[in-house]
XYZ file of C-alpha atoms in Angstrom:
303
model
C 56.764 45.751 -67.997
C 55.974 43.151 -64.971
C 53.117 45.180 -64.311
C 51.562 45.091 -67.918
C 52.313 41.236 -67.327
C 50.372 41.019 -64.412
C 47.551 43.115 -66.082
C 47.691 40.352 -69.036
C 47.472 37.596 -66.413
C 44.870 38.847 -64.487
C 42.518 39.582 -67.682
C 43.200 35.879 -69.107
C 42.269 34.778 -65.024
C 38.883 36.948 -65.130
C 38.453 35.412 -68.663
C 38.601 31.702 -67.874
C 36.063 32.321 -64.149
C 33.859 34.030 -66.368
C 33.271 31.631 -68.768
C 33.344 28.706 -66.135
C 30.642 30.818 -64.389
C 28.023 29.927 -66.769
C 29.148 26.194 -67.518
C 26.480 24.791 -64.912
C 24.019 26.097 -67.591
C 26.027 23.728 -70.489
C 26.412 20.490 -68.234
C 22.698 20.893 -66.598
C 21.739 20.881 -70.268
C 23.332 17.177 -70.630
C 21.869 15.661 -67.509
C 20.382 12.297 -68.739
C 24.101 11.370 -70.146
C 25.938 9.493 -67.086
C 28.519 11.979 -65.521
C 31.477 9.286 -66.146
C 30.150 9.597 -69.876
C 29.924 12.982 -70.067
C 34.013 13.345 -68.190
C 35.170 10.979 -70.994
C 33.286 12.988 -73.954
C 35.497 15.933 -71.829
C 38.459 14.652 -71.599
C 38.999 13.063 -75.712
C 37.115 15.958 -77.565
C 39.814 18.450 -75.467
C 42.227 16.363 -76.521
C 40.998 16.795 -80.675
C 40.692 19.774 -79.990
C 43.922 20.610 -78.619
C 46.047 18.824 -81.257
C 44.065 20.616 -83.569
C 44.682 24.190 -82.519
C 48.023 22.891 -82.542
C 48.245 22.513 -85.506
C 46.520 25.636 -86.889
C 49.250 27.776 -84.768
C 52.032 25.537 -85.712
C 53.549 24.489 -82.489
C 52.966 20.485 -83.493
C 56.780 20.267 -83.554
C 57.203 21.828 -80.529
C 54.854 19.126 -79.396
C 56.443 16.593 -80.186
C 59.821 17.728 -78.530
C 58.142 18.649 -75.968
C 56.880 15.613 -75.178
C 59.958 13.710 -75.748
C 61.845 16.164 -73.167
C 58.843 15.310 -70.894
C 59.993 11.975 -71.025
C 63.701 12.163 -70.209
C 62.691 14.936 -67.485
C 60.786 13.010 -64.495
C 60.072 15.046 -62.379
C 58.289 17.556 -64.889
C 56.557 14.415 -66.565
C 55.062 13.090 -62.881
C 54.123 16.451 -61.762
C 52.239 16.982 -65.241
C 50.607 13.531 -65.071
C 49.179 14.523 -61.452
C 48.222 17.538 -62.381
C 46.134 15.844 -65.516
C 44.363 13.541 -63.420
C 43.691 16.020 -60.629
C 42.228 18.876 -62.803
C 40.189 15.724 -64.398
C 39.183 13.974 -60.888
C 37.910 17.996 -60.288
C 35.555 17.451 -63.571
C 33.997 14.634 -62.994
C 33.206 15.363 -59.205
C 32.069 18.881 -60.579
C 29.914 17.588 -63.419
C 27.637 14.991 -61.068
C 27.094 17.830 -58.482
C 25.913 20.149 -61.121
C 23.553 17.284 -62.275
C 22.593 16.264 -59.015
C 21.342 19.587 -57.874
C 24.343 20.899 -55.909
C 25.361 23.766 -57.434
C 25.463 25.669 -54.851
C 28.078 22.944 -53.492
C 30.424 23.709 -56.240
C 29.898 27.085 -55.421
C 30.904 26.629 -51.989
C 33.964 24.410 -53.091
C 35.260 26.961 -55.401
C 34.745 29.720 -52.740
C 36.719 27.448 -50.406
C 39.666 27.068 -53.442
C 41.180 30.535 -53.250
C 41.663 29.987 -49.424
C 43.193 26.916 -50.451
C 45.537 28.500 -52.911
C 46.293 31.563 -50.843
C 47.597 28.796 -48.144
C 49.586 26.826 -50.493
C 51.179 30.020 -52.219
C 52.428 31.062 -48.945
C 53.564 27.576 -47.301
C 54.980 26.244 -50.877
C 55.763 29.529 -52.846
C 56.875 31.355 -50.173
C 54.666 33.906 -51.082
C 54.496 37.008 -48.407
C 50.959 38.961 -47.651
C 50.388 42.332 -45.902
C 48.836 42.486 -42.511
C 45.565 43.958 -44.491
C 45.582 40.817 -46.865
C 46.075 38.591 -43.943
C 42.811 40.130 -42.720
C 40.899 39.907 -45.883
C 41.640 36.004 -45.961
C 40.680 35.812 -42.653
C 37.035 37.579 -43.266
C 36.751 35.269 -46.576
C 37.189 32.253 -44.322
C 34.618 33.033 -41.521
C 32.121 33.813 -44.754
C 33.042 29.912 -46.050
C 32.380 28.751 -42.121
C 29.740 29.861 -41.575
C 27.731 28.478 -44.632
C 29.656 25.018 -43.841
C 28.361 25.055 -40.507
C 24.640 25.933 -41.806
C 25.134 22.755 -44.155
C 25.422 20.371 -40.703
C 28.170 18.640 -42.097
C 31.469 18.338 -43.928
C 30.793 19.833 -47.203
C 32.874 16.875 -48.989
C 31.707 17.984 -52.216
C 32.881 21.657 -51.606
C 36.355 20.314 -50.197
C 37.366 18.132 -52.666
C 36.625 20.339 -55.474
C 38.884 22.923 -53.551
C 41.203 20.786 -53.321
C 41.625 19.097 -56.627
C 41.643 22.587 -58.348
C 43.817 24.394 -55.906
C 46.530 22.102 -56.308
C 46.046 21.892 -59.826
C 46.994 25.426 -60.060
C 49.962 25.404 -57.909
C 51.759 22.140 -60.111
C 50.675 25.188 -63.362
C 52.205 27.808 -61.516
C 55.304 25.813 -60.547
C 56.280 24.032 -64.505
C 56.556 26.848 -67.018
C 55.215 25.454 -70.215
C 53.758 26.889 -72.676
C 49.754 27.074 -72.343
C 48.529 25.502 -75.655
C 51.572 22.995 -74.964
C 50.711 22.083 -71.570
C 46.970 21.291 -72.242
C 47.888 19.119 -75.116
C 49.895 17.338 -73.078
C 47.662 16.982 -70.008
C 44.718 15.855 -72.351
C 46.932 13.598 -74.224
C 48.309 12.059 -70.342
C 44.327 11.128 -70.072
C 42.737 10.583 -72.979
C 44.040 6.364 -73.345
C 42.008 6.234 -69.420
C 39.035 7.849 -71.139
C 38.920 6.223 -74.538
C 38.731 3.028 -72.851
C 36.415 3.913 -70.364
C 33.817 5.089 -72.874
C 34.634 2.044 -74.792
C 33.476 -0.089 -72.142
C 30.752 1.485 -71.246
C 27.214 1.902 -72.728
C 28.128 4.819 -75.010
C 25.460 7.471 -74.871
C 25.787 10.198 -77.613
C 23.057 12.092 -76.194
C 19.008 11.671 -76.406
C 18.955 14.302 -79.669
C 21.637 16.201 -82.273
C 21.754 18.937 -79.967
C 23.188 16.946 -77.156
C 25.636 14.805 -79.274
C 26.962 18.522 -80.805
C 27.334 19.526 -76.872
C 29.121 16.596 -76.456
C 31.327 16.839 -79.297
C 31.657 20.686 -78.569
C 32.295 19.779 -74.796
C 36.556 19.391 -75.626
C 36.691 23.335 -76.736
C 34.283 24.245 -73.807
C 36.816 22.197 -71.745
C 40.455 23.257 -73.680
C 39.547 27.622 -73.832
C 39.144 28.574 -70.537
C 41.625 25.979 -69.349
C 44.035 27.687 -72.065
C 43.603 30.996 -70.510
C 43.797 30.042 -67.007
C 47.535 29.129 -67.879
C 48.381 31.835 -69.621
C 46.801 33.831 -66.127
C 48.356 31.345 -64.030
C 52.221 32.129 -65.383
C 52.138 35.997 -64.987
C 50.377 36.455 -61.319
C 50.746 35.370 -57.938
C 49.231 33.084 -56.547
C 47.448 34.226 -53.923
C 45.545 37.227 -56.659
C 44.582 33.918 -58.976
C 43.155 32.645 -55.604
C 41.116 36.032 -55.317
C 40.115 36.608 -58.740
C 38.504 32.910 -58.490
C 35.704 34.136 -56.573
C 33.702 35.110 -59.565
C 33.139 31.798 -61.133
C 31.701 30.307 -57.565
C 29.767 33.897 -57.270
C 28.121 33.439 -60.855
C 27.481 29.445 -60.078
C 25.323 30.523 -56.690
C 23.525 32.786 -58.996
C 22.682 30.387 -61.266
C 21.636 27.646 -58.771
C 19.663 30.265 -56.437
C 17.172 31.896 -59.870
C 18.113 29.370 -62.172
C 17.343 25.966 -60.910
C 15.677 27.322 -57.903
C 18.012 25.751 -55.027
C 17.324 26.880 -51.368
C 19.155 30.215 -50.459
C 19.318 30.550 -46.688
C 20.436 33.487 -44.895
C 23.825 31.622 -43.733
C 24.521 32.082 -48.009
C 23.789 35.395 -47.414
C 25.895 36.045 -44.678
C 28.741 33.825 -46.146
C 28.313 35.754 -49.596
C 28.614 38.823 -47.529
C 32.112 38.068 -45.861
C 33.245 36.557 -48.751
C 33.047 39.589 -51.039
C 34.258 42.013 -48.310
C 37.384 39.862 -48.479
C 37.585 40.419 -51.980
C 36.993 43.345 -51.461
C 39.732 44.127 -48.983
C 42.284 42.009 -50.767
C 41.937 43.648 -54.522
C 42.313 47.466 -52.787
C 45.211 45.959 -51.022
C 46.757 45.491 -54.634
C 46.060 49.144 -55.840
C 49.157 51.474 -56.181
C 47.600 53.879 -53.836
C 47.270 51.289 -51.120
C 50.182 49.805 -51.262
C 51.970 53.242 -51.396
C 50.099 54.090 -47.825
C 51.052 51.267 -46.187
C 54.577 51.404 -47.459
C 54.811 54.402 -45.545
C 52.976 53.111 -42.886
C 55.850 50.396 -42.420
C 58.637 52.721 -43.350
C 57.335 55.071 -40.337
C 56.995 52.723 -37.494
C 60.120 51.505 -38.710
C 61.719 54.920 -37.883
């Protein structure tokens, strides 16, 4: 049974990396509206959208009580509230790089956020790794040093979207809440700060239809993957969502090397390289077959 769970989880966690693989393509597509536009447009059509789906499922009730535990529970209400304006800070940084032509920034950054969350899983969740996984994080962080050395600088972009993210998932992974619940919630925590921001800006709808249905269309872009990533978040460890991560940053390189033609150097080879190896290392080290071997391997020098 807990291993069909984790098969569940890690499905809905290749699900949501998948889909925010291709998203450069849908923000690059909105690049004359200003990125704090654009966040806001985010931010209140996830929110419609949520209560929406909400309704359709019928959980509006448990909305609503929801919410009003939230509020005698403060703890659970703070960490939820953080969590909502960290996963929303990680947006908006996210959106202007993609529109600035650093994608292969957020790539970095969200190559550097499973090493982040593989650290916090272990130092906050207590979460224990094999020697081999050890190993494999080790090879995926040489591959993310030495592309932030080639950059000759602090890759601030990179770091904070690691950050922001990482953290993120560790205040999901800690609150169990129901998914659709939880990004109500979190949308509803930020959508006053938004409303009023757009409010007091120079509202921009987009140049053309197509753009103003993008933007409108932007909360269910926003809410679905965001939906699954909970539902993947709840059922695996932490340190596998950190792994299983690496595909959205791997599909965002691709798009920024032969899709908007940003420089490839041979340090992104050699980073990409390590990187995957890790992956590589760390998903066998998860197989039955493995983790039977080296098992035995304990039980033996045990003896």
């Amino acid at each position: 049974m807990k291993q069909k769970s984790e098969q569940q989880g890690i499905f809905y966690a290749i699900l949501s990396y998948v889909i925010w693989g291709i998203l450069p393509i849908y923000w690059h597509q909105l690049d004359s509206v200003p990125a704090g536009q654009i966040l806001a447009h985010r931010v209140i059509w996830a929110f419609v959208f949520m209560m929406s789906l909400l309704v359709v499922v019928g959980k509006r009730q448990l909305f609503l009580s929801t919410v009003k535990q939230l509020f005698a529970e403060k703890k659970k209400f703070s960490a939820l509230t953080i969590a909502s304006f960290l996963v929303v800070t990680n947006w908006g940084i996210y959106i202007w790089a993609v529109n600035n032509g650093h994608i292969l920034q957020t790539s970095l950054g969200y190559y550097i956020n499973p090493l982040v969350s593989v650290v916090l899983g272990i130092i906050v969740l207590k979460e224990r790794l094999t020697i081999i996984q050890y190993f494999s994080v080790i090879i995926a962080f040489l591959g993310v040093l030495v592309v932030s050395i080639d950059s000759g600088g602090v890759p601030y972009i990179s770091l904070a979207l690691a950050g922001t993210f990482a953290t993120y998932g560790l205040i999901k992974k800690m609150i169990p809440i129901d998914a659709e619940i939880g990004i109500a919630v979190e949308s509803m925590m930020v959508f006053p700060v938004a409303l009023l921001y757009l409010f007091s800006s120079d509202v921009n709808m987009g140049s053309d239809w197509k753009q103003t249905v993008m933007l409108v269309a932007a909360g269910a872009v926003t809410a679905i993957p965001l939906l699954f990533f909970s539902k993947g978040a709840r059922l695996i460890p932490l340190s596998t969502l950190g792994f299983v991560q690496f595909i959205a940053p791997t599909m965002m390189l691709f798009i920024g090397v032969f899709v908007y033609k940003e420089t490839f150097t041979m340090a992104h080879l050699v980073s990409f390289t390590l990187i995957w190896i890790g992956l590589l290392i760390f998903s066998l080290s998860k197989t039955k077959i493995f983790a039977k071997n080296s098992s035995n391997k304990s039980k033996q020098a045990s003896v």
